[in-house]
mmCIF file of C-alpha atoms in Angstrom:
data_model
loop_
_atom_site.group_PDB
_atom_site.id
_atom_site.type_symbol
_atom_site.label_atom_id
_atom_site.label_comp_id
_atom_site.label_asym_id
_atom_site.label_seq_id
_atom_site.Cartn_x
_atom_site.Cartn_y
_atom_site.Cartn_z
ATOM 1 C CA SER A 153 152.783 73.722 83.566
ATOM 2 C CA ASP A 154 150.106 76.060 82.273
ATOM 3 C CA ALA A 155 149.410 73.872 79.239
ATOM 4 C CA ILE A 156 145.737 73.151 78.632
ATOM 5 C CA ILE A 157 146.351 69.987 76.590
ATOM 6 C CA GLU A 158 148.763 67.313 77.833
ATOM 7 C CA HIS A 159 150.960 65.361 75.373
ATOM 8 C CA GLY A 160 149.449 62.070 76.525
ATOM 9 C CA TRP A 161 145.970 63.184 75.483
ATOM 10 C CA ILE A 162 146.948 63.447 71.819
ATOM 11 C CA ARG A 163 146.238 60.058 70.277
ATOM 12 C CA TYR A 164 147.379 59.155 66.777
ATOM 13 C CA VAL A 165 145.903 56.624 64.418
ATOM 14 C CA ASP A 166 147.314 55.159 61.212
ATOM 15 C CA ASP A 167 145.431 55.788 57.984
ATOM 16 C CA GLU A 168 144.509 52.112 57.632
ATOM 17 C CA ASP A 169 142.829 52.200 61.059
ATOM 18 C CA ILE A 170 140.441 55.024 60.106
ATOM 19 C CA PRO A 171 137.044 53.870 58.894
ATOM 20 C CA ASP A 172 136.223 54.500 55.228
ATOM 21 C CA LEU A 173 135.109 58.087 54.624
ATOM 22 C CA GLU A 174 131.722 56.726 53.511
ATOM 23 C CA ASP A 175 131.252 55.413 57.059
ATOM 24 C CA LEU A 176 132.027 58.779 58.665
ATOM 25 C CA SER A 177 130.211 62.093 58.749
ATOM 26 C CA VAL A 178 132.973 64.322 57.394
ATOM 27 C CA TYR A 179 132.975 68.057 58.076
ATOM 28 C CA MET A 180 135.290 70.942 57.371
ATOM 29 C CA SER A 181 135.719 73.601 60.018
ATOM 30 C CA TYR A 182 137.046 77.015 58.983
ATOM 31 C CA ASP A 183 138.242 80.186 60.580
ATOM 32 C CA PRO A 184 138.815 82.721 57.840
ATOM 33 C CA SER A 185 140.010 85.288 60.417
ATOM 34 C CA THR A 186 138.608 87.800 58.049
ATOM 35 C CA GLY A 187 137.886 90.958 59.922
ATOM 36 C CA LYS A 188 136.638 94.146 58.347
ATOM 37 C CA ASN A 189 136.931 94.372 54.541
ATOM 38 C CA ALA A 190 138.556 90.925 54.321
ATOM 39 C CA HIS A 191 137.851 90.618 50.612
ATOM 40 C CA GLU A 192 140.179 93.583 50.064
ATOM 41 C CA LYS A 193 143.015 92.310 52.263
ATOM 42 C CA LYS A 194 145.983 90.679 50.666
ATOM 43 C CA ASN A 195 146.835 87.236 51.948
ATOM 44 C CA ALA A 196 144.515 87.233 54.945
ATOM 45 C CA HIS A 197 145.100 84.408 57.439
ATOM 46 C CA PHE A 198 142.844 81.403 56.863
ATOM 47 C CA SER A 199 142.687 77.971 58.478
ATOM 48 C CA GLY A 200 140.753 74.782 57.875
ATOM 49 C CA THR A 201 140.399 71.422 59.591
ATOM 50 C CA ALA A 202 138.843 68.235 58.214
ATOM 51 C CA PHE A 203 137.367 65.803 60.694
ATOM 52 C CA GLY A 204 135.280 62.679 60.493
ATOM 53 C CA VAL A 205 132.726 61.596 63.076
ATOM 54 C CA ASP A 206 132.151 57.886 63.595
ATOM 55 C CA GLU A 207 128.684 58.122 65.072
ATOM 56 C CA SER A 208 128.522 54.382 65.868
ATOM 57 C CA LYS A 209 131.591 54.648 68.145
ATOM 58 C CA GLY A 210 131.204 58.267 69.248
ATOM 59 C CA VAL A 211 134.734 59.005 68.022
ATOM 60 C CA ILE A 212 136.182 61.947 66.082
ATOM 61 C CA TYR A 213 139.087 61.574 63.661
ATOM 62 C CA VAL A 214 141.005 64.756 62.831
ATOM 63 C CA LEU A 215 141.974 64.064 59.220
ATOM 64 C CA ASP A 216 143.847 67.197 58.167
ATOM 65 C CA SER A 217 144.440 70.837 59.023
ATOM 66 C CA TYR A 218 146.152 73.811 57.493
ATOM 67 C CA ALA A 219 146.788 77.490 57.980
ATOM 68 C CA VAL A 220 147.575 79.627 54.970
ATOM 69 C CA ARG A 221 147.523 83.221 53.833
ATOM 70 C CA GLU A 222 145.295 83.729 50.823
ATOM 71 C CA LYS A 223 143.116 86.315 49.200
ATOM 72 C CA PHE A 224 139.341 85.925 49.303
ATOM 73 C CA PRO A 225 138.941 84.209 45.875
ATOM 74 C CA GLN A 226 141.654 81.658 46.719
ATOM 75 C CA ARG A 227 140.019 80.927 50.082
ATOM 76 C CA ILE A 228 136.689 80.266 48.388
ATOM 77 C CA ALA A 229 138.372 78.001 45.817
ATOM 78 C CA ARG A 230 140.138 76.073 48.599
ATOM 79 C CA ILE A 231 136.854 75.548 50.467
ATOM 80 C CA VAL A 232 135.185 74.180 47.340
ATOM 81 C CA GLN A 233 138.211 71.922 46.675
ATOM 82 C CA ASP A 234 138.095 70.657 50.274
ATOM 83 C CA HIS A 235 134.401 69.838 49.887
ATOM 84 C CA VAL A 236 135.034 67.840 46.728
ATOM 85 C CA PHE A 237 138.125 66.074 48.110
ATOM 86 C CA TRP A 238 136.613 65.045 51.445
ATOM 87 C CA GLY A 239 133.005 64.679 50.311
ATOM 88 C CA SER A 240 132.093 66.712 53.353
ATOM 89 C CA SER A 241 128.641 66.962 54.856
ATOM 90 C CA GLY A 242 129.140 70.658 55.478
ATOM 91 C CA ALA A 243 131.491 73.539 56.181
ATOM 92 C CA ILE A 244 131.301 74.847 59.751
ATOM 93 C CA TYR A 245 131.987 78.494 60.587
ATOM 94 C CA GLU A 246 131.658 80.537 63.693
ATOM 95 C CA ASP A 247 128.377 82.342 63.277
ATOM 96 C CA ALA A 248 130.051 85.706 63.861
ATOM 97 C CA GLY A 249 129.696 89.002 62.047
ATOM 98 C CA GLN A 250 133.240 89.136 60.698
ATOM 99 C CA GLN A 251 132.837 85.863 58.819
ATOM 100 C CA ILE A 252 129.509 86.612 57.210
ATOM 101 C CA ASP A 253 131.060 87.652 53.867
ATOM 102 C CA THR A 254 132.570 84.200 53.352
ATOM 103 C CA VAL A 255 129.482 82.321 54.526
ATOM 104 C CA GLN A 256 127.131 84.470 52.439
ATOM 105 C CA HIS A 257 129.280 84.056 49.327
ATOM 106 C CA LEU A 258 129.311 80.264 49.791
ATOM 107 C CA ARG A 259 125.543 80.142 50.307
ATOM 108 C CA ASP A 260 124.979 82.189 47.138
ATOM 109 C CA ALA A 261 127.679 80.820 44.800
ATOM 110 C CA HIS A 262 128.443 77.328 46.190
ATOM 111 C CA PRO A 263 125.427 75.960 48.101
ATOM 112 C CA GLU A 264 126.794 72.429 47.618
ATOM 113 C CA VAL A 265 129.400 73.233 50.286
ATOM 114 C CA LYS A 266 126.564 73.524 52.834
ATOM 115 C CA PRO A 267 127.902 76.277 55.107
ATOM 116 C CA ILE A 268 126.822 75.708 58.699
ATOM 117 C CA GLY A 269 126.823 78.601 61.173
ATOM 118 C CA TRP A 270 127.997 77.616 64.637
ATOM 119 C CA PRO A 271 127.435 80.167 67.399
ATOM 120 C CA PRO A 272 130.593 80.471 69.492
ATOM 121 C CA ARG A 273 130.085 80.004 73.227
ATOM 122 C CA GLY A 274 132.835 81.546 75.290
ATOM 123 C CA ASP A 275 136.268 82.521 74.082
ATOM 124 C CA LYS A 276 138.753 80.221 72.333
ATOM 125 C CA MET A 277 140.283 79.071 75.626
ATOM 126 C CA ASP A 278 136.851 78.157 77.032
ATOM 127 C CA ARG A 279 136.059 76.120 73.933
ATOM 128 C CA LEU A 280 139.457 74.416 73.973
ATOM 129 C CA GLU A 281 139.102 73.511 77.640
ATOM 130 C CA ARG A 282 135.708 71.890 76.904
ATOM 131 C CA ALA A 283 137.364 69.757 74.193
ATOM 132 C CA THR A 284 139.963 68.414 76.623
ATOM 133 C CA LEU A 285 137.425 65.961 78.081
ATOM 134 C CA TRP A 286 137.038 64.417 74.623
ATOM 135 C CA MET A 287 140.810 64.009 74.365
ATOM 136 C CA GLN A 288 141.199 62.670 77.908
ATOM 137 C CA ASN A 289 138.484 60.099 77.241
ATOM 138 C CA ARG A 290 140.133 58.936 73.991
ATOM 139 C CA LEU A 291 137.344 60.190 71.772
ATOM 140 C CA ILE A 292 139.510 62.321 69.461
ATOM 141 C CA PHE A 293 142.204 60.807 67.272
ATOM 142 C CA PHE A 294 144.621 62.573 64.933
ATOM 143 C CA VAL A 295 145.942 60.924 61.787
ATOM 144 C CA ARG A 296 149.608 60.050 62.270
ATOM 145 C CA SER A 297 150.654 62.358 59.436
ATOM 146 C CA MET A 298 149.572 65.286 61.672
ATOM 147 C CA HIS A 299 152.295 64.504 64.198
ATOM 148 C CA PRO A 300 154.491 67.624 64.435
ATOM 149 C CA ASP A 301 157.572 65.576 63.461
ATOM 150 C CA ALA A 302 155.905 63.797 60.524
ATOM 151 C CA PRO A 303 157.805 64.185 57.237
ATOM 152 C CA GLY A 304 156.539 67.095 55.179
ATOM 153 C CA ARG A 305 154.328 68.465 57.962
ATOM 154 C CA SER A 306 154.096 72.223 57.718
ATOM 155 C CA LYS A 307 154.923 73.950 60.992
ATOM 156 C CA LYS A 308 152.678 76.822 59.937
ATOM 157 C CA GLY A 309 149.627 74.567 59.732
ATOM 158 C CA ASP A 310 150.498 72.401 62.689
ATOM 159 C CA LEU A 311 147.307 71.947 64.704
ATOM 160 C CA VAL A 312 148.845 69.559 67.230
ATOM 161 C CA THR A 313 151.654 71.964 68.146
ATOM 162 C CA ALA A 314 149.118 74.797 68.445
ATOM 163 C CA LEU A 315 147.014 72.672 70.799
ATOM 164 C CA LEU A 316 149.973 71.598 72.928
ATOM 165 C CA SER A 317 151.262 75.157 73.256
ATOM 166 C CA ALA A 318 147.906 76.638 74.333
ATOM 167 C CA PRO A 319 147.332 79.049 75.951
ATOM 168 C CA ASP A 320 150.566 80.529 74.559
ATOM 169 C CA SER A 321 149.902 79.556 70.935
ATOM 170 C CA THR A 322 149.513 82.396 68.491
ATOM 171 C CA ASN A 323 147.445 80.227 66.114
ATOM 172 C CA LEU A 324 144.436 78.898 67.980
ATOM 173 C CA ASP A 325 142.188 79.725 65.041
ATOM 174 C CA MET A 326 142.787 76.214 63.721
#
């Protein structure tokens, strides 16, 4: 198989087994997939992932993810809502030219979101392959509601399926 991530590496945890959010450093990670003139595009693709870091255990909990198509104002509103809901310590973006409009707008209009630029190293496959060691070593856990067969789970915003289908996935932005 050419799969980068093996099924056995995906570990699920029940909500009651996740530490309280106050005990985690919670971050949002976004890929607005904006491109040129994104603020003018209708329903541009946009994805977000919430994750909590338990620094005492060195473990990451993937709390939620989504992929939607929204206009620029709706994307900004969603980011602010995510920040309030999760009480996040920051919003992480690839520090790339095409995403500057979103980051700059957040810095100017919503500094409480704390946008954090993250310089990408390598392509998406390189970055995904580096993350496999975390999964193999049981350092990344997904909430059970993110299981692809969980009731009400959107197939469009299904991070686990995207990971398991890499490199063939069409939605590795999540």
